Amino acid sequence: MPSLAQAATNTENWTNMMAKGERKRALRGRAGRMKGGRGSGRASAGQVRLWGRHAVEAALKNPDRVHRKLWATREAIDTLDGELPSDFPVEYADVTDLARLVAKDAPHQGLVLECAALEDIHLDEVLDGDPERPIVVLDQVTDPHNVGAIMRSAAAFGARALVTQDRHAPPEGGVIGKAASGALEVLPWVRVVNLARALEQMAEAGYWRIGLTGAADATLAEALPAGPVALVLGAEGEGMRHNIESHCDALAKLPIGERIESLNVSNAGAIALYAVATR
């Protein structure tokens, strides 16, 4: 992973756009007075706000990120892996001030970073057909905690990408970033307009599309092929939409006991990814 020093290039691109007088002006003022206010977690227009040590550190090391500003406690800065460039825009603040920059009760761990959103990734960029690296497809999973947790598991088990429908997925931001624990920076996230059409493209690229549902007869182990796999997970409660289910090559269930009706979608995703990694 790139060092924090490599973040200087992207940061310089931002600071060069600032007026000379603005660059020289000393950083001052309380973090809580920044536009967005307490509990909003919103960044400036066109920017993304991330918090938590793993999420912020990964974003700082990501050469594809353009960084705008870091708010931090001095103690939290010392926990980062590597050193920030000397000219990196940092404003030191206490824990109470930082809490006003993030979503209510969010565990920021003394670090809040504002940066540009990642550039869009197209589906054809990730359809490489590597049989060991599944694609994870989410159908209307809207809880950012679940999406972030699934991203973390997907990155841990070597998934090629996460694919969601643009209109029915949470935006890139601090809640997903914290739950993903750094995976937001390393796992390609493809947003598509038409999820059914995206599944058709995966089939054309040689992927076997397996939809996870408790109503299936076969277990996931029985349904897994030897080649490339796309795991399709639906929203909790509603599951996959009928149109998405009809675009799967097979339906499969996890062999859980009768005393528990179902698993949280992020837990189910982690188990399914483990099954693919160990087939």
Short mmCIF file of C-alpha atoms in Angstrom, two decimals:
data_model
loop_
_atom_site.label_atom_id
_atom_site.label_comp_id
_atom_site.label_asym_id
_atom_site.label_seq_id
_atom_site.Cartn_x
_atom_site.Cartn_y
_atom_site.Cartn_z
CA MET A 1 0.00 0.00 0.00
CA PRO A 2 1.35 3.51 -0.79
CA SER A 3 2.87 5.51 2.07
CA LEU A 4 1.23 8.60 3.54
CA ALA A 5 3.94 10.68 1.89
CA GLN A 6 2.50 9.76 -1.50
CA ALA A 7 -0.68 11.56 -0.52
CA ALA A 8 1.21 14.80 -1.08
CA THR A 9 0.71 14.74 -4.84
CA ASN A 10 -3.07 14.66 -4.69
CA THR A 11 -3.16 17.12 -1.82
CA GLU A 12 -1.00 19.51 -3.82
CA ASN A 13 -3.51 19.40 -6.66
CA TRP A 14 -6.13 20.71 -4.26
CA THR A 15 -4.01 23.34 -2.56
CA ASN A 16 -2.85 24.73 -5.89
CA MET A 17 -6.46 25.64 -6.58
CA MET A 18 -6.68 27.68 -3.41
CA ALA A 19 -5.82 31.36 -3.39
CA LYS A 20 -2.31 32.21 -2.23
CA GLY A 21 -3.61 34.24 0.66
CA GLU A 22 -5.88 31.39 1.74
CA ARG A 23 -2.93 28.96 1.81
CA LYS A 24 -0.91 31.28 4.02
CA ARG A 25 -3.76 32.01 6.41
CA ALA A 26 -3.31 30.11 9.66
CA LEU A 27 -5.84 27.38 10.36
CA ARG A 28 -8.10 28.56 13.12
CA GLY A 29 -11.62 28.32 14.44
CA ARG A 30 -13.55 25.50 16.05
CA ALA A 31 -14.23 22.46 13.95
CA GLY A 32 -17.82 22.47 15.15
CA ARG A 33 -18.51 25.73 13.31
CA MET A 34 -17.85 24.18 9.92
CA LYS A 35 -20.74 24.05 7.49
CA GLY A 36 -22.69 20.88 8.08
CA GLY A 37 -22.94 21.18 11.85
CA ARG A 38 -23.44 18.59 14.52
CA GLY A 39 -24.57 15.17 13.48
CA SER A 40 -24.73 15.83 9.75
CA GLY A 41 -21.62 13.97 8.62
CA ARG A 42 -21.92 15.97 5.40
CA ALA A 43 -18.88 17.23 3.56
CA SER A 44 -18.55 20.30 1.38
CA ALA A 45 -20.20 20.16 -2.04
CA GLY A 46 -18.56 17.50 -4.21
CA GLN A 47 -16.56 16.08 -1.31
CA VAL A 48 -16.75 13.00 0.94
CA ARG A 49 -16.15 12.98 4.67
CA LEU A 50 -14.56 9.88 6.22
CA TRP A 51 -13.79 9.08 9.85
CA GLY A 52 -12.15 6.40 11.97
CA ARG A 53 -8.49 5.36 11.92
CA HIS A 54 -8.67 2.51 9.40
CA ALA A 55 -10.91 4.39 6.97
CA VAL A 56 -8.90 7.61 7.14
CA GLU A 57 -5.50 5.91 7.00
CA ALA A 58 -6.52 3.85 3.97
CA ALA A 59 -7.86 6.96 2.22
CA LEU A 60 -4.64 8.86 2.94
CA LYS A 61 -2.63 6.03 1.39
CA ASN A 62 -4.88 5.77 -1.66
CA PRO A 63 -3.17 7.55 -4.59
CA ASP A 64 -6.56 7.84 -6.33
CA ARG A 65 -7.92 10.12 -3.60
CA VAL A 66 -7.69 13.90 -3.70
CA HIS A 67 -7.51 15.07 -0.11
CA ARG A 68 -8.91 18.40 1.05
CA LYS A 69 -8.41 18.57 4.80
CA LEU A 70 -7.81 16.47 7.89
CA TRP A 71 -9.18 17.29 11.32
CA ALA A 72 -7.54 15.31 14.10
CA THR A 73 -6.42 15.11 17.68
CA ARG A 74 -2.66 15.08 18.14
CA GLU A 75 -2.87 11.66 19.76
CA ALA A 76 -4.72 10.23 16.76
CA ILE A 77 -2.17 11.63 14.32
CA ASP A 78 0.50 9.66 16.17
CA THR A 79 -1.37 6.39 15.54
CA LEU A 80 -1.21 6.72 11.73
CA ASP A 81 1.05 4.37 9.83
CA GLY A 82 3.58 6.74 8.29
CA GLU A 83 3.98 10.51 8.35
CA LEU A 84 1.89 13.13 6.64
CA PRO A 85 3.61 15.54 4.24
CA SER A 86 4.71 18.71 6.01
CA ASP A 87 2.27 20.83 3.96
CA PHE A 88 -0.75 18.55 4.40
CA PRO A 89 -3.79 20.62 5.48
CA VAL A 90 -4.39 19.54 9.07
CA GLU A 91 -6.44 21.27 11.75
CA TYR A 92 -6.02 19.97 15.27
CA ALA A 93 -9.20 19.73 17.29
CA ASP A 94 -10.44 18.04 20.42
CA VAL A 95 -12.76 15.07 20.56
CA THR A 96 -15.85 17.19 21.20
CA ASP A 97 -15.24 19.37 18.14
CA LEU A 98 -14.64 16.35 15.92
CA ALA A 99 -17.94 14.85 17.04
CA ARG A 100 -19.69 17.81 15.42
CA LEU A 101 -18.21 16.91 12.03
CA VAL A 102 -19.52 13.36 11.84
CA ALA A 103 -22.82 11.53 12.04
CA LYS A 104 -24.34 11.47 15.53
CA ASP A 105 -22.50 9.13 17.90
CA ALA A 106 -20.14 8.00 15.10
CA PRO A 107 -16.83 6.59 16.46
CA HIS A 108 -14.39 8.94 14.72
CA GLN A 109 -11.36 7.84 16.80
CA GLY A 110 -9.90 11.34 16.59
CA LEU A 111 -9.65 11.47 12.78
CA VAL A 112 -11.97 13.12 10.22
CA LEU A 113 -10.89 13.48 6.60
CA GLU A 114 -12.58 15.43 3.82
CA CYS A 115 -11.63 14.32 0.31
CA ALA A 116 -12.96 13.94 -3.21
CA ALA A 117 -15.17 10.98 -4.07
CA LEU A 118 -13.53 8.14 -5.95
CA GLU A 119 -13.92 8.09 -9.72
CA ASP A 120 -16.59 5.85 -11.24
CA ILE A 121 -15.59 2.31 -12.19
CA HIS A 122 -17.30 0.56 -15.10
CA LEU A 123 -18.35 -3.07 -15.03
CA ASP A 124 -16.22 -4.10 -18.01
CA GLU A 125 -13.15 -3.00 -16.05
CA VAL A 126 -13.62 -5.78 -13.47
CA LEU A 127 -14.90 -8.67 -15.60
CA ASP A 128 -11.51 -10.34 -15.84
CA GLY A 129 -12.85 -13.86 -15.32
CA ASP A 130 -10.39 -14.77 -12.54
CA PRO A 131 -12.01 -17.96 -11.17
CA GLU A 132 -10.66 -17.35 -7.69
CA ARG A 133 -12.16 -13.88 -7.31
CA PRO A 134 -15.95 -13.64 -7.07
CA ILE A 135 -18.05 -10.57 -7.76
CA VAL A 136 -20.54 -9.57 -5.08
CA VAL A 137 -23.86 -8.17 -6.32
CA LEU A 138 -26.24 -6.39 -3.94
CA ASP A 139 -29.89 -5.94 -4.88
CA GLN A 140 -31.36 -2.98 -2.99
CA VAL A 141 -29.24 -3.40 0.13
CA THR A 142 -29.51 0.18 1.39
CA ASP A 143 -28.13 0.10 4.96
CA PRO A 144 -24.64 1.67 4.79
CA HIS A 145 -23.46 -0.41 7.77
CA ASN A 146 -24.35 -3.62 5.92
CA VAL A 147 -22.82 -2.45 2.64
CA GLY A 148 -19.62 -1.43 4.43
CA ALA A 149 -19.41 -4.72 6.31
CA ILE A 150 -19.92 -6.65 3.06
CA MET A 151 -17.17 -4.61 1.42
CA ARG A 152 -14.84 -5.49 4.29
CA SER A 153 -15.55 -9.22 3.90
CA ALA A 154 -15.29 -8.99 0.11
CA ALA A 155 -11.87 -7.39 0.33
CA ALA A 156 -10.73 -9.87 2.98
CA PHE A 157 -11.68 -12.88 0.84
CA GLY A 158 -10.25 -11.48 -2.39
CA ALA A 159 -13.45 -10.53 -4.24
CA ARG A 160 -12.95 -8.77 -7.56
CA ALA A 161 -15.60 -6.09 -7.04
CA LEU A 162 -18.85 -5.02 -5.46
CA VAL A 163 -21.73 -4.21 -7.82
CA THR A 164 -24.83 -2.25 -6.78
CA GLN A 165 -27.62 -0.41 -8.52
CA ASP A 166 -26.92 3.30 -8.33
CA ARG A 167 -30.42 4.31 -7.25
CA HIS A 168 -30.82 1.69 -4.53
CA ALA A 169 -27.53 1.82 -2.66
CA PRO A 170 -26.18 4.26 -0.07
CA PRO A 171 -23.72 6.93 -1.22
CA GLU A 172 -20.01 6.81 -0.58
CA GLY A 173 -19.39 8.32 2.83
CA GLY A 174 -18.27 8.05 6.40
CA VAL A 175 -20.68 5.37 7.62
CA ILE A 176 -19.77 2.97 4.83
CA GLY A 177 -16.09 3.88 5.15
CA LYS A 178 -16.04 3.15 8.88
CA ALA A 179 -17.88 -0.16 8.49
CA ALA A 180 -15.63 -1.15 5.56
CA SER A 181 -12.53 -0.50 7.70
CA GLY A 182 -10.35 0.50 4.74
CA ALA A 183 -11.95 -1.75 2.12
CA LEU A 184 -13.62 1.24 0.46
CA GLU A 185 -10.19 2.22 -0.88
CA VAL A 186 -9.14 -1.18 -2.23
CA LEU A 187 -12.31 -2.93 -3.42
CA PRO A 188 -13.68 -1.67 -6.76
CA TRP A 189 -17.28 -0.49 -6.30
CA VAL A 190 -19.26 -0.56 -9.53
CA ARG A 191 -22.56 1.33 -9.62
CA VAL A 192 -24.84 0.43 -12.50
CA VAL A 193 -28.11 1.83 -13.79
CA ASN A 194 -29.67 -1.55 -14.63
CA LEU A 195 -28.71 -4.43 -12.35
CA ALA A 196 -30.41 -7.07 -14.52
CA ARG A 197 -28.40 -5.94 -17.53
CA ALA A 198 -25.22 -6.02 -15.42
CA LEU A 199 -25.96 -9.66 -14.54
CA GLU A 200 -26.36 -10.39 -18.25
CA GLN A 201 -22.92 -8.89 -18.87
CA MET A 202 -21.46 -11.09 -16.15
CA ALA A 203 -22.96 -14.18 -17.78
CA GLU A 204 -21.49 -13.13 -21.12
CA ALA A 205 -18.11 -12.85 -19.40
CA GLY A 206 -18.37 -16.42 -18.08
CA TYR A 207 -19.64 -15.83 -14.54
CA TRP A 208 -22.01 -18.30 -12.90
CA ARG A 209 -24.59 -16.17 -11.07
CA ILE A 210 -25.75 -17.60 -7.73
CA GLY A 211 -28.58 -15.92 -5.85
CA LEU A 212 -28.67 -16.52 -2.11
CA THR A 213 -32.13 -17.23 -0.71
CA GLY A 214 -33.42 -19.34 2.14
CA ALA A 215 -36.13 -20.66 -0.17
CA ALA A 216 -33.65 -22.57 -2.35
CA ASP A 217 -33.35 -26.36 -2.28
CA ALA A 218 -29.62 -26.59 -2.92
CA THR A 219 -26.94 -25.40 -0.51
CA LEU A 220 -24.27 -22.99 -1.65
CA ALA A 221 -21.64 -25.75 -1.55
CA GLU A 222 -23.74 -27.81 -3.94
CA ALA A 223 -24.33 -24.90 -6.32
CA LEU A 224 -20.76 -23.63 -6.54
CA PRO A 225 -19.01 -24.27 -9.87
CA ALA A 226 -15.28 -24.34 -10.50
CA GLY A 227 -15.25 -21.17 -12.61
CA PRO A 228 -15.94 -17.48 -11.97
CA VAL A 229 -18.83 -16.76 -9.60
CA ALA A 230 -21.11 -13.79 -9.00
CA LEU A 231 -22.82 -13.93 -5.60
CA VAL A 232 -26.15 -12.10 -5.57
CA LEU A 233 -27.64 -10.98 -2.24
CA GLY A 234 -30.96 -9.23 -1.73
CA ALA A 235 -32.21 -6.85 0.92
CA GLU A 236 -33.03 -8.22 4.34
CA GLY A 237 -36.64 -9.28 4.63
CA GLU A 238 -37.60 -8.72 0.99
CA GLY A 239 -34.71 -10.64 -0.54
CA MET A 240 -33.93 -10.40 -4.24
CA ARG A 241 -36.46 -8.89 -6.58
CA HIS A 242 -38.12 -11.36 -8.94
CA ASN A 243 -36.41 -9.89 -12.01
CA ILE A 244 -32.99 -10.20 -10.40
CA GLU A 245 -33.69 -13.74 -9.19
CA SER A 246 -34.67 -14.72 -12.74
CA HIS A 247 -31.28 -13.50 -13.97
CA CYS A 248 -29.44 -15.97 -11.69
CA ASP A 249 -28.15 -19.29 -13.02
CA ALA A 250 -28.81 -20.99 -9.68
CA LEU A 251 -30.36 -20.28 -6.31
CA ALA A 252 -28.72 -21.51 -3.13
CA LYS A 253 -29.09 -21.33 0.62
CA LEU A 254 -26.74 -21.43 3.56
CA PRO A 255 -27.21 -24.55 5.73
CA ILE A 256 -28.33 -22.81 8.93
CA GLY A 257 -30.33 -24.48 11.69
CA GLU A 258 -34.10 -24.30 11.97
CA ARG A 259 -34.04 -22.30 15.20
CA ILE A 260 -32.83 -19.20 13.31
CA GLU A 261 -34.89 -18.09 10.33
CA SER A 262 -32.19 -16.10 8.56
CA LEU A 263 -28.89 -14.26 8.88
CA ASN A 264 -28.05 -10.60 8.57
CA VAL A 265 -27.14 -9.92 4.92
CA SER A 266 -23.58 -8.93 5.83
CA ASN A 267 -23.10 -12.16 7.81
CA ALA A 268 -24.54 -14.20 4.96
CA GLY A 269 -22.23 -12.44 2.54
CA ALA A 270 -19.17 -13.18 4.66
CA ILE A 271 -20.05 -16.88 4.92
CA ALA A 272 -20.72 -17.12 1.18
CA LEU A 273 -17.41 -15.44 0.37
CA TYR A 274 -15.59 -17.86 2.68
CA ALA A 275 -17.29 -20.78 0.90
CA VAL A 276 -16.09 -19.50 -2.47
CA ALA A 277 -12.56 -18.94 -1.16
CA THR A 278 -12.33 -22.48 0.23
CA ARG A 279 -14.12 -24.48 -2.51
#
